[in-house]
Short mmCIF file of C-alpha atoms and ligand atoms in Angstrom, two decimals:
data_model
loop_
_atom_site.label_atom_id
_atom_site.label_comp_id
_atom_site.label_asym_id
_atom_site.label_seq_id
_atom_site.Cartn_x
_atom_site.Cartn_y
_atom_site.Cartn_z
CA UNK L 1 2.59 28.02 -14.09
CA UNK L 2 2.55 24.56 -15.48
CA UNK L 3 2.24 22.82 -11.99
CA UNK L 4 -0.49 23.70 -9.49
CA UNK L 5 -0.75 22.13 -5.92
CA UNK L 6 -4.12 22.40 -3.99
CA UNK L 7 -3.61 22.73 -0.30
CA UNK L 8 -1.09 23.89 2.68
CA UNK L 9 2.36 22.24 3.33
CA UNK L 10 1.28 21.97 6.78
CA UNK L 11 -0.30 18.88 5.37
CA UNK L 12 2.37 15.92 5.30
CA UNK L 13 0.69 14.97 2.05
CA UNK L 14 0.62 18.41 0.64
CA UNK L 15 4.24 18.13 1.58
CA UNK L 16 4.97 15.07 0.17
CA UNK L 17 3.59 16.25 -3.29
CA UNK L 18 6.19 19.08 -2.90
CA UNK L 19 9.04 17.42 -2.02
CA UNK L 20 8.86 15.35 -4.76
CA UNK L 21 8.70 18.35 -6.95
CA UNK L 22 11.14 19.86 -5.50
CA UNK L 23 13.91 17.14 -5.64
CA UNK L 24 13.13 17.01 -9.36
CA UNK L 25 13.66 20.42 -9.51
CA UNK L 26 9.67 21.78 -10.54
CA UNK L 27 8.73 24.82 -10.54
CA UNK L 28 4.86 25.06 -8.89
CA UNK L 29 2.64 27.08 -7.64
CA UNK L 30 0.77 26.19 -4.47
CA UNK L 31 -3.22 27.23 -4.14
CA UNK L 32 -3.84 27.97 -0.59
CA UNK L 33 -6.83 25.60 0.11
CA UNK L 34 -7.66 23.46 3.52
CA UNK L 35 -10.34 21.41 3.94
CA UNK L 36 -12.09 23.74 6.24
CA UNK L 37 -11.89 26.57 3.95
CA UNK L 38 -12.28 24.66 0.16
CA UNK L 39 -14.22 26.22 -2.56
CA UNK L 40 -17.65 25.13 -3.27
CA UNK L 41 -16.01 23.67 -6.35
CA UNK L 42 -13.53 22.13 -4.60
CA UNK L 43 -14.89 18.83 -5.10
CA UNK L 44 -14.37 19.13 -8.95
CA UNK L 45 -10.27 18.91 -8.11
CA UNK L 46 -10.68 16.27 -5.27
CA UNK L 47 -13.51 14.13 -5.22
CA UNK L 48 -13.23 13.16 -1.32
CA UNK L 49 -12.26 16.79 -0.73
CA UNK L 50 -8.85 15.93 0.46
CA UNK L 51 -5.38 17.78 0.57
CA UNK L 52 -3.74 17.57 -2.04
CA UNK L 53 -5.04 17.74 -5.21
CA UNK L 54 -3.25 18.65 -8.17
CA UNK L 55 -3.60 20.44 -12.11
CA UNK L 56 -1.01 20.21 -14.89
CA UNK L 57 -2.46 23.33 -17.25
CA UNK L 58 0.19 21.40 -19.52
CA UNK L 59 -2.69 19.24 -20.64
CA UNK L 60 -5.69 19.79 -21.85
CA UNK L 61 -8.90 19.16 -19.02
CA UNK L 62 -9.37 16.98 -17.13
CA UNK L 63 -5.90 17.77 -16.28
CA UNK L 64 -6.44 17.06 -12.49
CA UNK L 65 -5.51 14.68 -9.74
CA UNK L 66 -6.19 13.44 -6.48
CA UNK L 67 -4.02 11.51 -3.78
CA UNK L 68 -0.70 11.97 -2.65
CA UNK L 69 0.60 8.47 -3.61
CA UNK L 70 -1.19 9.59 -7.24
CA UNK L 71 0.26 12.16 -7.68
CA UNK L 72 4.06 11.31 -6.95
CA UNK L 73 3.06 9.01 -9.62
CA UNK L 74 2.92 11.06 -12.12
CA UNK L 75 5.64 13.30 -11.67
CA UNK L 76 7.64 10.28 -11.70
CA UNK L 77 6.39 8.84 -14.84
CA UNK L 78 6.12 12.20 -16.51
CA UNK L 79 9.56 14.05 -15.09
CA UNK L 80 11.69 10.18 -14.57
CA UNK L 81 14.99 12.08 -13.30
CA UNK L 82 16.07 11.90 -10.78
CA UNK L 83 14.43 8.80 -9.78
CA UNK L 84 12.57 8.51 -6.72
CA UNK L 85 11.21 4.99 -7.12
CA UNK L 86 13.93 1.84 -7.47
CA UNK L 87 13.61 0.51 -10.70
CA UNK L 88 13.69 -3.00 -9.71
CA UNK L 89 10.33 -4.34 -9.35
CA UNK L 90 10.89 -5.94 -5.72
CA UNK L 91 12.32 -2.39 -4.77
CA UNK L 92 9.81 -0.56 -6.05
CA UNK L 93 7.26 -2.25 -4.62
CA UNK L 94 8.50 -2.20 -1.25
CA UNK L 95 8.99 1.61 -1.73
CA UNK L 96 5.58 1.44 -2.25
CA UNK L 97 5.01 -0.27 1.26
CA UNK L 98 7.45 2.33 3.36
CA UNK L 99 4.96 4.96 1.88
CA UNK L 100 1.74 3.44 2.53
CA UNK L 101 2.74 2.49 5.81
CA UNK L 102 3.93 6.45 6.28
CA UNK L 103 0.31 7.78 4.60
CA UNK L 104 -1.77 5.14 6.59
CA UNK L 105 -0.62 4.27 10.03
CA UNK L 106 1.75 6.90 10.98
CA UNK L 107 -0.04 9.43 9.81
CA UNK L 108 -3.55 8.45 11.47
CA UNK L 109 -1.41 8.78 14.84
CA UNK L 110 0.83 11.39 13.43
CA UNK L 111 -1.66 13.06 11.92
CA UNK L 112 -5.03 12.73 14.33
CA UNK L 113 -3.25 11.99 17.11
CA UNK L 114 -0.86 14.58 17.58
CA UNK L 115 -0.78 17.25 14.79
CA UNK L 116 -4.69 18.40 14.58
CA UNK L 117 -4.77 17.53 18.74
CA UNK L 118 -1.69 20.37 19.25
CA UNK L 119 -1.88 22.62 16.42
CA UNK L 120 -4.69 22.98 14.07
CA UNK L 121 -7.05 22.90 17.01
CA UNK L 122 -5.33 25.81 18.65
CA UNK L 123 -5.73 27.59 15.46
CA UNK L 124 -9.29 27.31 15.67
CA UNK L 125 -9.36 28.86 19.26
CA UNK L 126 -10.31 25.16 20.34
CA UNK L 127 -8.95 22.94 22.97
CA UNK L 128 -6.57 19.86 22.79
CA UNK L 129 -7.44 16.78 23.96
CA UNK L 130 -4.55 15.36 26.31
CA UNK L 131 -5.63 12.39 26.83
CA UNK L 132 -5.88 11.67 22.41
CA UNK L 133 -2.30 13.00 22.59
CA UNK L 134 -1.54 10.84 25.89
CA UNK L 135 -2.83 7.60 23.71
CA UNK L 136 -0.32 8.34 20.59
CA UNK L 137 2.75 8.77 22.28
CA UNK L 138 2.13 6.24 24.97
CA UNK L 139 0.30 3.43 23.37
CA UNK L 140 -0.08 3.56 19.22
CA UNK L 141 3.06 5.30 17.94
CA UNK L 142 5.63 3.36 19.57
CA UNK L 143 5.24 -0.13 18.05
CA UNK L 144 5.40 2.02 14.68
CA UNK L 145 8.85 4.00 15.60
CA UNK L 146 9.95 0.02 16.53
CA UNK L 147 9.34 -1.30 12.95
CA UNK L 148 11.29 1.76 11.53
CA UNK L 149 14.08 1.50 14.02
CA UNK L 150 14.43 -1.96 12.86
CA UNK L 151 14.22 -1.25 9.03
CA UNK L 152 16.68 1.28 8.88
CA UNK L 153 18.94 -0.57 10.33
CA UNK L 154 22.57 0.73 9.47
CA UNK L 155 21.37 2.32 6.41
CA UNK L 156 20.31 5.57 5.66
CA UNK L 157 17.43 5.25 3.43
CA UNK L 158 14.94 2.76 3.41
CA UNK L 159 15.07 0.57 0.38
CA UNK L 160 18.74 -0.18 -1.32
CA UNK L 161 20.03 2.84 1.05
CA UNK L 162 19.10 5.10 -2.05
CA UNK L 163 17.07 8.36 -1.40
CA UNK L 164 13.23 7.53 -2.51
CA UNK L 165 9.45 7.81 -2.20
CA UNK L 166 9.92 5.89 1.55
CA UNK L 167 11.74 8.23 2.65
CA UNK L 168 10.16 11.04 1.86
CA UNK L 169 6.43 9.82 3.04
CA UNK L 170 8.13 8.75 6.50
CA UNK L 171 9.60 11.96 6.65
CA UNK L 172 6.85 14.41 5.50
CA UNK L 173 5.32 12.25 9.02
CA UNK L 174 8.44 13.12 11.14
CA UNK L 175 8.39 17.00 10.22
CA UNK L 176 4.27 16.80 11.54
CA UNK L 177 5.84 15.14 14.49
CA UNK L 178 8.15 17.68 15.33
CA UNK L 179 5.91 20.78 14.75
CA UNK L 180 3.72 18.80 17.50
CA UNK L 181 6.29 19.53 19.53
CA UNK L 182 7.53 15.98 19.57
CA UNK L 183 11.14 14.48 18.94
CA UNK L 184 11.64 10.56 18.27
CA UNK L 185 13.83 9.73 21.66
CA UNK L 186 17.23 8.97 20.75
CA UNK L 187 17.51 6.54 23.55
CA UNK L 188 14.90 4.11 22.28
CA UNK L 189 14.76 4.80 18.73
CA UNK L 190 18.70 6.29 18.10
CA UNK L 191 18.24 4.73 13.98
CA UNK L 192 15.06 6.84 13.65
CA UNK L 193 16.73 9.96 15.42
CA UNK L 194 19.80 10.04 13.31
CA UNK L 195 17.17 9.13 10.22
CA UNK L 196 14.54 12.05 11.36
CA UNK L 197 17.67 15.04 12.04
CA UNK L 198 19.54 13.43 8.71
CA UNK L 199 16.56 14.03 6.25
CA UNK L 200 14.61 17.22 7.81
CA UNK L 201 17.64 18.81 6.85
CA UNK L 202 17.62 18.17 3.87
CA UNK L 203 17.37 21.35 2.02
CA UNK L 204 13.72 20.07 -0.14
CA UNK L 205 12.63 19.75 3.47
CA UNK L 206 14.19 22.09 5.82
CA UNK L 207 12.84 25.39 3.41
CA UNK L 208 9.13 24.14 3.70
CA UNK L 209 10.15 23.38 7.29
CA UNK L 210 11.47 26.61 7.71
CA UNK L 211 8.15 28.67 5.49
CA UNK L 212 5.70 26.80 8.06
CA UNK L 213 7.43 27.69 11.76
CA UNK L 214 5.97 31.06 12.04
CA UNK L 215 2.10 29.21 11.88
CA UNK L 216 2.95 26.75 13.97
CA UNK L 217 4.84 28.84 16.52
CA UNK L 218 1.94 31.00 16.91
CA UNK L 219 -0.17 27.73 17.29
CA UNK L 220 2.16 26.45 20.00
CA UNK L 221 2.08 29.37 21.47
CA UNK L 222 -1.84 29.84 21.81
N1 LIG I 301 -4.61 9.48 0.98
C1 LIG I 301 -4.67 10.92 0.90
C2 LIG I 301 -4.81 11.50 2.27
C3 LIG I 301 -4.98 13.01 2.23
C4 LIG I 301 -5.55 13.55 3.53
O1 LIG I 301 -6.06 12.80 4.38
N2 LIG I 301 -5.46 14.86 3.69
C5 LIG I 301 -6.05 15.49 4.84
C6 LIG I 301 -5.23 16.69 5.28
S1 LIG I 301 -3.73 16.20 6.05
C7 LIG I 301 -7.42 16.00 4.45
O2 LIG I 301 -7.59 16.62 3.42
N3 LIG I 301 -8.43 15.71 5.29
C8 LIG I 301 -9.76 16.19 5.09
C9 LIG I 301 -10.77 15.10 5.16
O3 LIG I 301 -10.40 13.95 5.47
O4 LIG I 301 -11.94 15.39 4.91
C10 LIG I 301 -3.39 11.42 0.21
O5 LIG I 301 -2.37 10.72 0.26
O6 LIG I 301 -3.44 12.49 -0.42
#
């Protein structure tokens, strides 16, 4: 297998990375690695020891990468169709901003907030802190649901109303969000509701969705 991803899908950035792959129709092959259980030589693939990291055994070594946003990348350069990133230079670059505003801020609440709080903790037989998860919903997610609610407006993408790298970084946030247990409230946020059922479903999504509800089920349930 040409295409190797290093991590767990229960990552939104692991997702992310497969997503992309998927819509472009790539065959990969995903090495089960977290960063509680990396190899020793782990760090050789990912320098900061993140999730995910990536190989092409296409090329000859180094053949690896690091970073999400790096990654995407270069499936985009290297496999152009179909096009995830707007072409126009204005577009593109505020493609760039839905997904670093998805990878930074969302997912530190998303992410740290929520996700590690509800689920990986309870898959480590430890406890979740409420009042971490209290904090998220209450006081540091909201503004960032209000900014989205306001983008989308009466699209249904984020930039041109095209399908594209935005999307899928918010998204990859809202599926984390949802196997926290959480749903954006269609009363304050109805854009983001529609946005979050219209795009989970989408069928790159809803199988990696549908591969990683038996682990979080049994986390939820713990
Ligand atoms: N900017 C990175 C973020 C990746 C990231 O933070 N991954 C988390 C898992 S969701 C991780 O590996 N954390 C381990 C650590 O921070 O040491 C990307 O887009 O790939």
């Amino acid at each position: 297998m040409a295409l190797i991803v290093y991590g767990t899908t229960l990552s939104p950035f692991v997702r992310k990375v497969c997503v992309v792959m998927a819509e472009k129709g790539l065959k990969y092959q995903i090495e089960n690695v977290t960063p509680l259980n990396a190899p020793v030589d782990f760090p050789q693939v990912s320098p900061l020891k993140k999730i995910p990291a990536f190989r092409d055994t296409s090329l000859p070594e180094p053949n690896t990468l690091a970073d999400s946003s790096v990654i995407c990348d270069y499936l985009e350069s290297k496999y152009p169709e179909p096009a995830l990133y707007p072409k126009d230079p204005y577009l593109r670059a505020r493609a760039l901003w839905f997904e670093e505003y998805a990878d930074s801020a969302v997912g530190m609440c998303v992410t740290r907030g929520l996700f590690f709080e509800r689920v990986v903790k309870k898959l480590f037989g430890q406890v979740t802190d409420e009042e971490v998860c209290r904090k998220t919903l209450e006081e540091q997610l909201p503004p960032l649901w209000d900014y989205l609610e306001r983008e989308i407006g009466d699209r249904n993408y984020l930039v041109d109303d095209k399908f594209s790298i935005a999307d899928i970084s918010v998204a990859t946030m809202l599926v984390n969000y949802d196997h926290a247990g959480e749903d954006v409230n269609p009363a304050r946020w109805p854009r983001l509701c529609n946005y979050a059922d219209r795009l989970l479903q989408r069928p790159t999504f809803k199988l990696l969705i549908e591969e990683e509800a038996p682990l979080v089920k049994q986390a939820l349930a713990a």
